[in-house]
PDB file of C-alpha atoms in Angstrom:
ATOM      1  CA  UNK A 234      45.321 -84.923-176.956  1.00  0.00           C
ATOM      2  CA  UNK A 235      45.603 -88.610-176.194  1.00  0.00           C
ATOM      3  CA  UNK A 236      48.206 -90.398-178.259  1.00  0.00           C
ATOM      4  CA  UNK A 237      50.169 -93.660-178.200  1.00  0.00           C
ATOM      5  CA  UNK A 238      53.861 -93.175-177.558  1.00  0.00           C
ATOM      6  CA  UNK A 239      54.829 -96.570-178.959  1.00  0.00           C
ATOM      7  CA  UNK A 240      53.222 -99.439-180.847  1.00  0.00           C
ATOM      8  CA  UNK A 241      55.223-102.616-180.894  1.00  0.00           C
ATOM      9  CA  UNK A 242      53.437-105.309-182.896  1.00  0.00           C
ATOM     10  CA  UNK A 243      55.719-108.240-181.943  1.00  0.00           C
ATOM     11  CA  UNK A 244      55.386-107.625-178.200  1.00  0.00           C
ATOM     12  CA  UNK A 245      52.055-105.825-178.435  1.00  0.00           C
ATOM     13  CA  UNK A 246      53.162-103.217-175.955  1.00  0.00           C
ATOM     14  CA  UNK A 247      51.179 -99.999-176.126  1.00  0.00           C
ATOM     15  CA  UNK A 248      51.911 -96.929-174.081  1.00  0.00           C
ATOM     16  CA  UNK A 249      49.248 -94.270-173.838  1.00  0.00           C
ATOM     17  CA  UNK A 250      49.869 -90.784-172.571  1.00  0.00           C
ATOM     18  CA  UNK A 251      47.527 -87.879-171.969  1.00  0.00           C
ATOM     19  CA  UNK A 252      49.585 -84.709-172.275  1.00  0.00           C
ATOM     20  CA  UNK A 253      48.087 -81.663-170.608  1.00  0.00           C
ATOM     21  CA  UNK A 254      46.273 -79.566-173.204  1.00  0.00           C
ATOM     22  CA  UNK A 255      46.629 -76.267-171.346  1.00  0.00           C
ATOM     23  CA  UNK A 256      49.801 -74.901-169.710  1.00  0.00           C
ATOM     24  CA  UNK A 257      50.507 -76.725-166.479  1.00  0.00           C
ATOM     25  CA  UNK A 258      50.842 -73.490-164.537  1.00  0.00           C
ATOM     26  CA  UNK A 259      47.351 -72.458-165.595  1.00  0.00           C
ATOM     27  CA  UNK A 260      45.905 -75.633-164.149  1.00  0.00           C
ATOM     28  CA  UNK A 261      48.004 -75.593-161.018  1.00  0.00           C
ATOM     29  CA  UNK A 262      49.436 -79.071-161.612  1.00  0.00           C
ATOM     30  CA  UNK A 263      52.805 -80.423-162.633  1.00  0.00           C
ATOM     31  CA  UNK A 264      53.318 -81.571-166.235  1.00  0.00           C
ATOM     32  CA  UNK A 265      52.601 -85.258-166.747  1.00  0.00           C
ATOM     33  CA  UNK A 266      55.810 -87.288-166.921  1.00  0.00           C
ATOM     34  CA  UNK A 267      54.393 -90.776-167.374  1.00  0.00           C
ATOM     35  CA  UNK A 268      51.759 -92.433-169.559  1.00  0.00           C
ATOM     36  CA  UNK A 269      48.443 -93.096-167.853  1.00  0.00           C
ATOM     37  CA  UNK A 270      48.241 -96.650-169.196  1.00  0.00           C
ATOM     38  CA  UNK A 271      50.633 -99.258-170.522  1.00  0.00           C
ATOM     39  CA  UNK A 272      49.411-102.382-172.319  1.00  0.00           C
ATOM     40  CA  UNK A 273      51.727-105.367-171.922  1.00  0.00           C
ATOM     41  CA  UNK A 274      51.730-109.002-172.996  1.00  0.00           C
ATOM     42  CA  UNK A 275      53.147-111.895-171.024  1.00  0.00           C
ATOM     43  CA  UNK A 276      51.192-115.020-170.116  1.00  0.00           C
ATOM     44  CA  UNK A 277      48.173-112.855-170.856  1.00  0.00           C
ATOM     45  CA  UNK A 278      47.607-109.253-172.050  1.00  0.00           C
ATOM     46  CA  UNK A 279      47.300-106.835-169.141  1.00  0.00           C
ATOM     47  CA  UNK A 280      47.308-103.147-168.287  1.00  0.00           C
ATOM     48  CA  UNK A 281      50.060-102.014-165.906  1.00  0.00           C
ATOM     49  CA  UNK A 282      50.943 -99.555-164.690  1.00  0.00           C
ATOM     50  CA  UNK A 283      47.702 -97.629-164.694  1.00  0.00           C
ATOM     51  CA  UNK A 284      48.211 -94.179-163.208  1.00  0.00           C
ATOM     52  CA  UNK A 285      46.079 -91.326-162.013  1.00  0.00           C
ATOM     53  CA  UNK A 286      46.546 -87.942-163.678  1.00  0.00           C
ATOM     54  CA  UNK A 287      48.851 -86.985-160.801  1.00  0.00           C
ATOM     55  CA  UNK A 288      50.998 -90.033-161.535  1.00  0.00           C
ATOM     56  CA  UNK A 289      49.882 -92.345-158.721  1.00  0.00           C
ATOM     57  CA  UNK A 290      50.140 -96.007-159.785  1.00  0.00           C
ATOM     58  CA  UNK A 291      46.853 -97.801-159.052  1.00  0.00           C
ATOM     59  CA  UNK A 292      47.708-101.322-160.275  1.00  0.00           C
ATOM     60  CA  UNK A 293      50.218-103.956-159.243  1.00  0.00           C
ATOM     61  CA  UNK A 294      51.814-106.698-161.334  1.00  0.00           C
ATOM     62  CA  UNK A 295      53.781-109.761-160.237  1.00  0.00           C
ATOM     63  CA  UNK A 296      53.648-108.835-156.531  1.00  0.00           C
ATOM     64  CA  UNK A 297      55.542-111.076-154.128  1.00  0.00           C
ATOM     65  CA  UNK A 298      52.359-112.390-152.506  1.00  0.00           C
ATOM     66  CA  UNK A 299      50.762-113.458-155.815  1.00  0.00           C
ATOM     67  CA  UNK A 300      53.255-113.238-158.714  1.00  0.00           C
ATOM     68  CA  UNK A 301      50.547-114.296-161.182  1.00  0.00           C
ATOM     69  CA  UNK A 302      48.450-111.176-160.508  1.00  0.00           C
ATOM     70  CA  UNK A 303      48.891-108.858-163.488  1.00  0.00           C
ATOM     71  CA  UNK A 304      47.439-105.358-163.165  1.00  0.00           C
ATOM     72  CA  UNK A 305      44.076-105.165-164.925  1.00  0.00           C
ATOM     73  CA  UNK A 306      43.487-108.308-166.966  1.00  0.00           C
ATOM     74  CA  UNK A 307      40.987-110.975-167.994  1.00  0.00           C
ATOM     75  CA  UNK A 308      41.680-114.340-166.386  1.00  0.00           C
ATOM     76  CA  UNK A 309      39.971-117.500-165.127  1.00  0.00           C
ATOM     77  CA  UNK A 310      41.292-120.227-162.860  1.00  0.00           C
ATOM     78  CA  UNK A 311      39.554-122.991-164.805  1.00  0.00           C
ATOM     79  CA  UNK A 312      38.313-123.148-168.396  1.00  0.00           C
ATOM     80  CA  UNK A 313      37.685-126.752-169.439  1.00  0.00           C
ATOM     81  CA  UNK A 314      40.369-127.784-166.969  1.00  0.00           C
ATOM     82  CA  UNK A 315      42.998-125.240-168.062  1.00  0.00           C
ATOM     83  CA  UNK A 316      44.227-122.622-165.581  1.00  0.00           C
ATOM     84  CA  UNK A 317      44.445-119.148-167.159  1.00  0.00           C
ATOM     85  CA  UNK A 318      44.820-117.411-163.790  1.00  0.00           C
ATOM     86  CA  UNK A 319      48.226-118.687-162.762  1.00  0.00           C
ATOM     87  CA  UNK A 320      49.420-120.093-159.475  1.00  0.00           C
ATOM     88  CA  UNK A 321      47.764-123.131-157.942  1.00  0.00           C
ATOM     89  CA  UNK A 322      44.571-124.813-159.101  1.00  0.00           C
ATOM     90  CA  UNK A 323      41.953-125.548-156.472  1.00  0.00           C
ATOM     91  CA  UNK A 324      40.784-129.149-156.513  1.00  0.00           C
ATOM     92  CA  UNK A 325      37.785-130.566-154.695  1.00  0.00           C
ATOM     93  CA  UNK A 326      39.817-133.535-153.479  1.00  0.00           C
ATOM     94  CA  UNK A 327      43.085-131.951-152.418  1.00  0.00           C
ATOM     95  CA  UNK A 328      42.549-128.195-152.195  1.00  0.00           C
ATOM     96  CA  UNK A 329      45.057-125.912-153.967  1.00  0.00           C
ATOM     97  CA  UNK A 330      47.652-127.800-156.008  1.00  0.00           C
ATOM     98  CA  UNK A 331      50.328-126.750-158.478  1.00  0.00           C
ATOM     99  CA  UNK A 332      49.411-128.558-161.686  1.00  0.00           C
ATOM    100  CA  UNK A 333      50.896-128.573-165.219  1.00  0.00           C
ATOM    101  CA  UNK A 334      47.681-127.083-166.610  1.00  0.00           C
ATOM    102  CA  UNK A 335      48.545-123.446-167.247  1.00  0.00           C
ATOM    103  CA  UNK A 336      47.254-121.866-170.451  1.00  0.00           C
ATOM    104  CA  UNK A 337      48.303-118.684-172.226  1.00  0.00           C
ATOM    105  CA  UNK A 338      46.590-115.823-174.037  1.00  0.00           C
ATOM    106  CA  UNK A 339      48.016-114.684-177.368  1.00  0.00           C
ATOM    107  CA  UNK A 340      46.902-111.314-178.803  1.00  0.00           C
ATOM    108  CA  UNK A 341      46.532-111.111-182.585  1.00  0.00           C
ATOM    109  CA  UNK A 342      45.583-108.415-185.076  1.00  0.00           C
ATOM    110  CA  UNK A 343      45.333-105.555-182.600  1.00  0.00           C
ATOM    111  CA  UNK A 344      44.690-102.046-183.829  1.00  0.00           C
ATOM    112  CA  UNK A 345      44.874 -98.667-182.165  1.00  0.00           C
ATOM    113  CA  UNK A 346      42.729 -95.702-183.265  1.00  0.00           C
ATOM    114  CA  UNK A 347      42.258 -92.179-181.955  1.00  0.00           C
ATOM    115  CA  UNK A 348      38.611 -91.093-181.890  1.00  0.00           C
ATOM    116  CA  UNK A 349      37.806 -87.632-180.639  1.00  0.00           C
ATOM    117  CA  UNK A 350      37.217 -88.737-177.042  1.00  0.00           C
ATOM    118  CA  UNK A 351      40.564 -90.493-176.570  1.00  0.00           C
ATOM    119  CA  UNK A 352      42.166 -93.745-177.714  1.00  0.00           C
ATOM    120  CA  UNK A 353      40.698 -97.129-178.576  1.00  0.00           C
ATOM    121  CA  UNK A 354      42.436-100.500-178.838  1.00  0.00           C
ATOM    122  CA  UNK A 355      40.774-103.622-180.155  1.00  0.00           C
ATOM    123  CA  UNK A 356      41.781-107.043-181.357  1.00  0.00           C
ATOM    124  CA  UNK A 357      41.625-110.793-180.976  1.00  0.00           C
ATOM    125  CA  UNK A 358      42.979-112.867-178.113  1.00  0.00           C
ATOM    126  CA  UNK A 359      43.582-116.581-178.638  1.00  0.00           C
ATOM    127  CA  UNK A 360      43.243-118.650-175.453  1.00  0.00           C
ATOM    128  CA  UNK A 361      45.596-121.629-175.705  1.00  0.00           C
ATOM    129  CA  UNK A 362      45.449-124.728-173.496  1.00  0.00           C
ATOM    130  CA  UNK A 363      48.592-126.138-171.881  1.00  0.00           C
ATOM    131  CA  UNK A 364      49.233-128.342-174.935  1.00  0.00           C
ATOM    132  CA  UNK A 365      49.061-125.356-177.314  1.00  0.00           C
ATOM    133  CA  UNK A 366      45.676-126.053-178.891  1.00  0.00           C
ATOM    134  CA  UNK A 367      43.261-123.147-179.186  1.00  0.00           C
ATOM    135  CA  UNK A 368      40.510-123.430-176.612  1.00  0.00           C
ATOM    136  CA  UNK A 369      38.708-120.091-176.931  1.00  0.00           C
ATOM    137  CA  UNK A 370      38.687-116.960-179.067  1.00  0.00           C
ATOM    138  CA  UNK A 371      38.095-113.517-177.615  1.00  0.00           C
ATOM    139  CA  UNK A 372      37.376-110.126-179.118  1.00  0.00           C
ATOM    140  CA  UNK A 373      38.585-107.462-176.704  1.00  0.00           C
ATOM    141  CA  UNK A 374      38.135-103.701-176.762  1.00  0.00           C
ATOM    142  CA  UNK A 375      39.754-101.112-174.497  1.00  0.00           C
ATOM    143  CA  UNK A 376      38.689 -97.474-174.600  1.00  0.00           C
ATOM    144  CA  UNK A 377      40.460 -94.593-172.852  1.00  0.00           C
ATOM    145  CA  UNK A 378      38.598 -91.333-172.209  1.00  0.00           C
ATOM    146  CA  UNK A 379      40.179 -87.963-171.604  1.00  0.00           C
ATOM    147  CA  UNK A 380      37.445 -85.422-170.837  1.00  0.00           C
ATOM    148  CA  UNK A 381      35.923 -86.789-167.643  1.00  0.00           C
ATOM    149  CA  UNK A 382      36.448 -83.939-165.197  1.00  0.00           C
ATOM    150  CA  UNK A 383      39.270 -82.377-163.242  1.00  0.00           C
ATOM    151  CA  UNK A 384      41.849 -84.758-161.747  1.00  0.00           C
ATOM    152  CA  UNK A 385      39.998 -87.661-163.363  1.00  0.00           C
ATOM    153  CA  UNK A 386      40.169 -89.927-166.381  1.00  0.00           C
ATOM    154  CA  UNK A 387      38.288 -93.056-167.427  1.00  0.00           C
ATOM    155  CA  UNK A 388      38.589 -96.333-169.284  1.00  0.00           C
ATOM    156  CA  UNK A 389      36.386 -99.250-170.321  1.00  0.00           C
ATOM    157  CA  UNK A 390      37.286-102.850-171.096  1.00  0.00           C
ATOM    158  CA  UNK A 391      34.836-105.137-172.893  1.00  0.00           C
ATOM    159  CA  UNK A 392      35.216-108.731-174.020  1.00  0.00           C
ATOM    160  CA  UNK A 393      33.302-111.353-175.990  1.00  0.00           C
ATOM    161  CA  UNK A 394      34.565-114.948-175.643  1.00  0.00           C
ATOM    162  CA  UNK A 395      33.448-117.989-177.671  1.00  0.00           C
ATOM    163  CA  UNK A 396      34.807-121.525-178.004  1.00  0.00           C
ATOM    164  CA  UNK A 397      37.454-122.141-180.673  1.00  0.00           C
ATOM    165  CA  UNK A 398      36.223-123.544-183.994  1.00  0.00           C
ATOM    166  CA  UNK A 399      36.760-127.191-183.031  1.00  0.00           C
ATOM    167  CA  UNK A 400      35.578-126.776-179.410  1.00  0.00           C
ATOM    168  CA  UNK A 401      31.871-127.331-178.767  1.00  0.00           C
ATOM    169  CA  UNK A 402      31.528-125.625-175.392  1.00  0.00           C
ATOM    170  CA  UNK A 403      33.439-123.961-172.602  1.00  0.00           C
ATOM    171  CA  UNK A 404      32.853-124.450-168.919  1.00  0.00           C
ATOM    172  CA  UNK A 405      34.253-121.575-166.881  1.00  0.00           C
ATOM    173  CA  UNK A 406      34.661-122.563-163.241  1.00  0.00           C
ATOM    174  CA  UNK A 407      36.234-121.152-160.082  1.00  0.00           C
ATOM    175  CA  UNK A 408      37.642-122.234-156.754  1.00  0.00           C
ATOM    176  CA  UNK A 409      34.312-121.343-155.116  1.00  0.00           C
ATOM    177  CA  UNK A 410      32.435-123.693-157.437  1.00  0.00           C
ATOM    178  CA  UNK A 411      34.821-126.476-156.379  1.00  0.00           C
ATOM    179  CA  UNK A 412      34.282-125.861-152.688  1.00  0.00           C
ATOM    180  CA  UNK A 413      36.491-122.968-151.554  1.00  0.00           C
ATOM    181  CA  UNK A 414      33.991-120.623-149.938  1.00  0.00           C
ATOM    182  CA  UNK A 415      33.993-117.048-151.239  1.00  0.00           C
ATOM    183  CA  UNK A 416      36.724-117.682-153.841  1.00  0.00           C
ATOM    184  CA  UNK A 417      34.623-116.975-156.905  1.00  0.00           C
ATOM    185  CA  UNK A 418      37.303-114.875-158.589  1.00  0.00           C
ATOM    186  CA  UNK A 419      37.657-114.968-162.343  1.00  0.00           C
ATOM    187  CA  UNK A 420      36.800-112.544-165.144  1.00  0.00           C
ATOM    188  CA  UNK A 421      38.008-108.956-165.420  1.00  0.00           C
ATOM    189  CA  UNK A 422      40.215-108.503-162.360  1.00  0.00           C
ATOM    190  CA  UNK A 423      41.971-105.413-160.947  1.00  0.00           C
ATOM    191  CA  UNK A 424      44.930-105.985-158.640  1.00  0.00           C
ATOM    192  CA  UNK A 425      45.659-102.883-156.566  1.00  0.00           C
ATOM    193  CA  UNK A 426      49.035-101.902-155.100  1.00  0.00           C
ATOM    194  CA  UNK A 427      49.829-101.878-151.417  1.00  0.00           C
ATOM    195  CA  UNK A 428      48.543 -98.738-149.724  1.00  0.00           C
ATOM    196  CA  UNK A 429      49.113 -96.909-146.467  1.00  0.00           C
ATOM    197  CA  UNK A 430      46.281 -97.844-144.158  1.00  0.00           C
ATOM    198  CA  UNK A 431      43.037 -99.629-144.866  1.00  0.00           C
ATOM    199  CA  UNK A 432      41.264 -98.981-148.141  1.00  0.00           C
ATOM    200  CA  UNK A 433      37.768 -97.489-147.969  1.00  0.00           C
ATOM    201  CA  UNK A 434      35.441 -99.667-150.036  1.00  0.00           C
ATOM    202  CA  UNK A 435      31.967 -98.396-150.878  1.00  0.00           C
ATOM    203  CA  UNK A 436      29.157 -99.995-152.867  1.00  0.00           C
ATOM    204  CA  UNK A 437      25.390-100.097-153.056  1.00  0.00           C
ATOM    205  CA  UNK A 438      25.608-102.850-150.439  1.00  0.00           C
ATOM    206  CA  UNK A 439      27.194-100.486-147.916  1.00  0.00           C
ATOM    207  CA  UNK A 440      30.646 -99.678-146.587  1.00  0.00           C
ATOM    208  CA  UNK A 441      33.493-102.184-146.438  1.00  0.00           C
ATOM    209  CA  UNK A 442      34.875-104.980-148.554  1.00  0.00           C
ATOM    210  CA  UNK A 443      32.751-107.533-146.698  1.00  0.00           C
ATOM    211  CA  UNK A 444      29.544-105.808-147.747  1.00  0.00           C
ATOM    212  CA  UNK A 445      30.641-105.518-151.373  1.00  0.00           C
ATOM    213  CA  UNK A 446      31.987-109.082-151.659  1.00  0.00           C
ATOM    214  CA  UNK A 447      29.389-111.229-153.381  1.00  0.00           C
ATOM    215  CA  UNK A 448      26.975-108.328-153.781  1.00  0.00           C
ATOM    216  CA  UNK A 449      25.093-107.364-156.923  1.00  0.00           C
ATOM    217  CA  UNK A 450      26.047-103.710-156.621  1.00  0.00           C
ATOM    218  CA  UNK A 451      26.228-101.852-159.907  1.00  0.00           C
ATOM    219  CA  UNK A 452      29.367-100.029-158.780  1.00  0.00           C
ATOM    220  CA  UNK A 453      32.342-100.176-156.448  1.00  0.00           C
ATOM    221  CA  UNK A 454      34.496 -97.365-155.040  1.00  0.00           C
ATOM    222  CA  UNK A 455      37.971 -98.073-153.623  1.00  0.00           C
ATOM    223  CA  UNK A 456      39.834 -95.194-151.972  1.00  0.00           C
ATOM    224  CA  UNK A 457      43.519 -95.577-151.096  1.00  0.00           C
ATOM    225  CA  UNK A 458      46.483 -93.569-149.914  1.00  0.00           C
ATOM    226  CA  UNK A 459      49.533 -94.523-151.976  1.00  0.00           C
ATOM    227  CA  UNK A 460      52.887 -92.906-151.245  1.00  0.00           C
ATOM    228  CA  UNK A 461      51.071 -90.205-149.315  1.00  0.00           C
ATOM    229  CA  UNK A 462      48.646 -89.380-152.135  1.00  0.00           C
ATOM    230  CA  UNK A 463      44.890 -90.060-151.863  1.00  0.00           C
ATOM    231  CA  UNK A 464      43.457 -91.744-154.957  1.00  0.00           C
ATOM    232  CA  UNK A 465      40.200 -93.497-155.776  1.00  0.00           C
ATOM    233  CA  UNK A 466      39.317 -96.110-158.387  1.00  0.00           C
ATOM    234  CA  UNK A 467      35.620 -96.399-159.155  1.00  0.00           C
ATOM    235  CA  UNK A 468      34.406 -99.486-161.004  1.00  0.00           C
ATOM    236  CA  UNK A 469      31.030-100.080-162.623  1.00  0.00           C
ATOM    237  CA  UNK A 470      29.449-102.985-164.435  1.00  0.00           C
ATOM    238  CA  UNK A 471      27.410-102.943-167.607  1.00  0.00           C
ATOM    239  CA  UNK A 472      23.695-102.348-167.095  1.00  0.00           C
ATOM    240  CA  UNK A 473      21.816-105.621-167.456  1.00  0.00           C
ATOM    241  CA  UNK A 474      24.989-107.720-166.993  1.00  0.00           C
ATOM    242  CA  UNK A 475      25.555-107.470-163.249  1.00  0.00           C
ATOM    243  CA  UNK A 476      27.713-110.199-161.724  1.00  0.00           C
ATOM    244  CA  UNK A 477      28.579-110.686-158.027  1.00  0.00           C
ATOM    245  CA  UNK A 478      31.657-108.730-157.013  1.00  0.00           C
ATOM    246  CA  UNK A 479      34.746-110.565-155.854  1.00  0.00           C
ATOM    247  CA  UNK A 480      36.437-108.175-153.409  1.00  0.00           C
ATOM    248  CA  UNK A 481      39.433-109.055-151.302  1.00  0.00           C
ATOM    249  CA  UNK A 482      40.694-106.403-148.899  1.00  0.00           C
ATOM    250  CA  UNK A 483      42.722-108.506-146.458  1.00  0.00           C
ATOM    251  CA  UNK A 484      46.234-109.679-147.328  1.00  0.00           C
ATOM    252  CA  UNK A 485      46.020-107.897-150.654  1.00  0.00           C
ATOM    253  CA  UNK A 486      43.507-105.678-152.417  1.00  0.00           C
ATOM    254  CA  UNK A 487      41.836-106.869-155.596  1.00  0.00           C
ATOM    255  CA  UNK A 488      38.389-106.704-157.152  1.00  0.00           C
ATOM    256  CA  UNK A 489      36.349-107.641-160.185  1.00  0.00           C
ATOM    257  CA  UNK A 490      33.022-109.081-161.327  1.00  0.00           C
ATOM    258  CA  UNK A 491      32.948-112.854-160.732  1.00  0.00           C
ATOM    259  CA  UNK A 492      31.810-114.939-163.717  1.00  0.00           C
ATOM    260  CA  UNK A 493      31.547-118.246-161.807  1.00  0.00           C
ATOM    261  CA  UNK A 494      30.519-117.139-158.342  1.00  0.00           C
ATOM    262  CA  UNK A 495      28.352-120.111-157.379  1.00  0.00           C
ATOM    263  CA  UNK A 496      28.154-122.244-160.526  1.00  0.00           C
ATOM    264  CA  UNK A 497      30.123-122.657-163.750  1.00  0.00           C
ATOM    265  CA  UNK A 498      29.381-120.411-166.698  1.00  0.00           C
ATOM    266  CA  UNK A 499      28.654-122.461-169.809  1.00  0.00           C
ATOM    267  CA  UNK A 500      29.624-120.878-173.133  1.00  0.00           C
ATOM    268  CA  UNK A 501      28.931-122.125-176.640  1.00  0.00           C
ATOM    269  CA  UNK A 502      28.958-120.644-180.136  1.00  0.00           C
ATOM    270  CA  UNK A 503      25.396-119.378-179.795  1.00  0.00           C
ATOM    271  CA  UNK A 504      25.854-118.046-176.272  1.00  0.00           C
ATOM    272  CA  UNK A 505      29.129-116.112-175.967  1.00  0.00           C
ATOM    273  CA  UNK A 506      30.514-114.912-172.660  1.00  0.00           C
ATOM    274  CA  UNK A 507      30.221-111.128-172.569  1.00  0.00           C
ATOM    275  CA  UNK A 508      32.230-109.139-170.038  1.00  0.00           C
ATOM    276  CA  UNK A 509      32.554-105.412-169.400  1.00  0.00           C
ATOM    277  CA  UNK A 510      34.055-103.170-166.747  1.00  0.00           C
ATOM    278  CA  UNK A 511      34.102 -99.369-166.649  1.00  0.00           C
ATOM    279  CA  UNK A 512      36.555 -97.438-164.477  1.00  0.00           C
ATOM    280  CA  UNK A 513      37.058 -93.875-163.319  1.00  0.00           C
ATOM    281  CA  UNK A 514      40.431 -93.007-161.770  1.00  0.00           C
ATOM    282  CA  UNK A 515      40.327 -89.953-159.529  1.00  0.00           C
ATOM    283  CA  UNK A 516      43.013 -88.062-157.642  1.00  0.00           C
ATOM    284  CA  UNK A 517      41.439 -87.624-154.234  1.00  0.00           C
ATOM    285  CA  UNK A 518      39.405 -89.461-151.605  1.00  0.00           C
ATOM    286  CA  UNK A 519      35.802 -90.576-151.980  1.00  0.00           C
ATOM    287  CA  UNK A 520      34.013 -91.016-148.662  1.00  0.00           C
ATOM    288  CA  UNK A 521      30.342 -91.123-149.626  1.00  0.00           C
ATOM    289  CA  UNK A 522      28.176 -92.986-152.096  1.00  0.00           C
ATOM    290  CA  UNK A 523      26.885 -89.656-153.394  1.00  0.00           C
ATOM    291  CA  UNK A 524      30.408 -88.558-154.328  1.00  0.00           C
ATOM    292  CA  UNK A 525      31.108 -91.935-155.940  1.00  0.00           C
ATOM    293  CA  UNK A 526      28.009 -91.626-158.113  1.00  0.00           C
ATOM    294  CA  UNK A 527      28.939 -88.060-159.028  1.00  0.00           C
ATOM    295  CA  UNK A 528      32.322 -89.200-160.349  1.00  0.00           C
ATOM    296  CA  UNK A 529      30.956 -92.280-162.095  1.00  0.00           C
ATOM    297  CA  UNK A 530      28.431 -90.053-163.809  1.00  0.00           C
ATOM    298  CA  UNK A 531      31.338 -88.420-165.668  1.00  0.00           C
ATOM    299  CA  UNK A 532      32.179 -91.662-167.487  1.00  0.00           C
ATOM    300  CA  UNK A 533      30.877 -91.415-171.062  1.00  0.00           C
ATOM    301  CA  UNK A 534      29.519 -94.987-171.108  1.00  0.00           C
ATOM    302  CA  UNK A 535      27.790 -95.257-167.736  1.00  0.00           C
ATOM    303  CA  UNK A 536      25.322 -93.449-165.551  1.00  0.00           C
ATOM    304  CA  UNK A 537      24.803 -95.376-162.312  1.00  0.00           C
ATOM    305  CA  UNK A 538      22.169 -92.914-161.175  1.00  0.00           C
ATOM    306  CA  UNK A 539      19.960 -93.930-164.095  1.00  0.00           C
ATOM    307  CA  UNK A 540      19.883 -97.748-164.296  1.00  0.00           C
ATOM    308  CA  UNK A 541      17.592 -97.746-167.340  1.00  0.00           C
ATOM    309  CA  UNK A 542      20.126 -95.900-169.472  1.00  0.00           C
ATOM    310  CA  UNK A 543      21.672 -98.058-172.189  1.00  0.00           C
ATOM    311  CA  UNK A 544      25.403 -97.370-172.739  1.00  0.00           C
TER     312      UNK A 544
END
């Protein structure tokens, strides 16, 4: 069964492990030695490391090229002028600049439950501007699923963000909106580790990161070889809430739906910002769209082959 191995309220660190239900020898695999997911808090809550069932780490946090990249997280480079992404802030006048405008995300009131299908975490995240005042309030939910096929497991992250009580509206922007072409990153973002060789990126738009970048594909498949082991992460968006994909495959590998691809997203108390990302982590390569759809079809909340299905 799926069970948390620790629950630390002050640091909000959650470790989730999926022990093998049947004897390892019967399944022909080694016993699991590490949790599949670890939930951390720092400048923002994030998941890292995320591992495949075979133990391959499929996220990166605080890498040397971008120390502000934190595994799987929710982040924006500009919310009402506050940088929740980290690093430099892109300005229309001067390009990227290091500014004293970095905000933080503080988790509060989180709970962990164990439904039959796995583990669920949910709670509030307070988005604080650089001066400490609350700018936005988020309700976040993370669900981990066990029974999704051999050598595979799945998770889903959903988020609803509204302005804080004394804030009328939020304007979520990006570097692309301010003039940096193609840099529409911001939202749920997955930073991948360095791999051996070029990653194979597939989507409804075709093969390659260039085809997927900016596309309205419902899903994304990223196949890597990490420490000699082939592994694939398949990502899918919520039906009816498709955003352009930000995909970077040169210099580093990262991907996620882009909230402010070409224009700011405006959020008020009547119109919350709703985000969702579903993931399937598979030990093995995926070289065709048909195989990607077959694996995504195992996720309990999505069915990319049937776009009319409501999760």
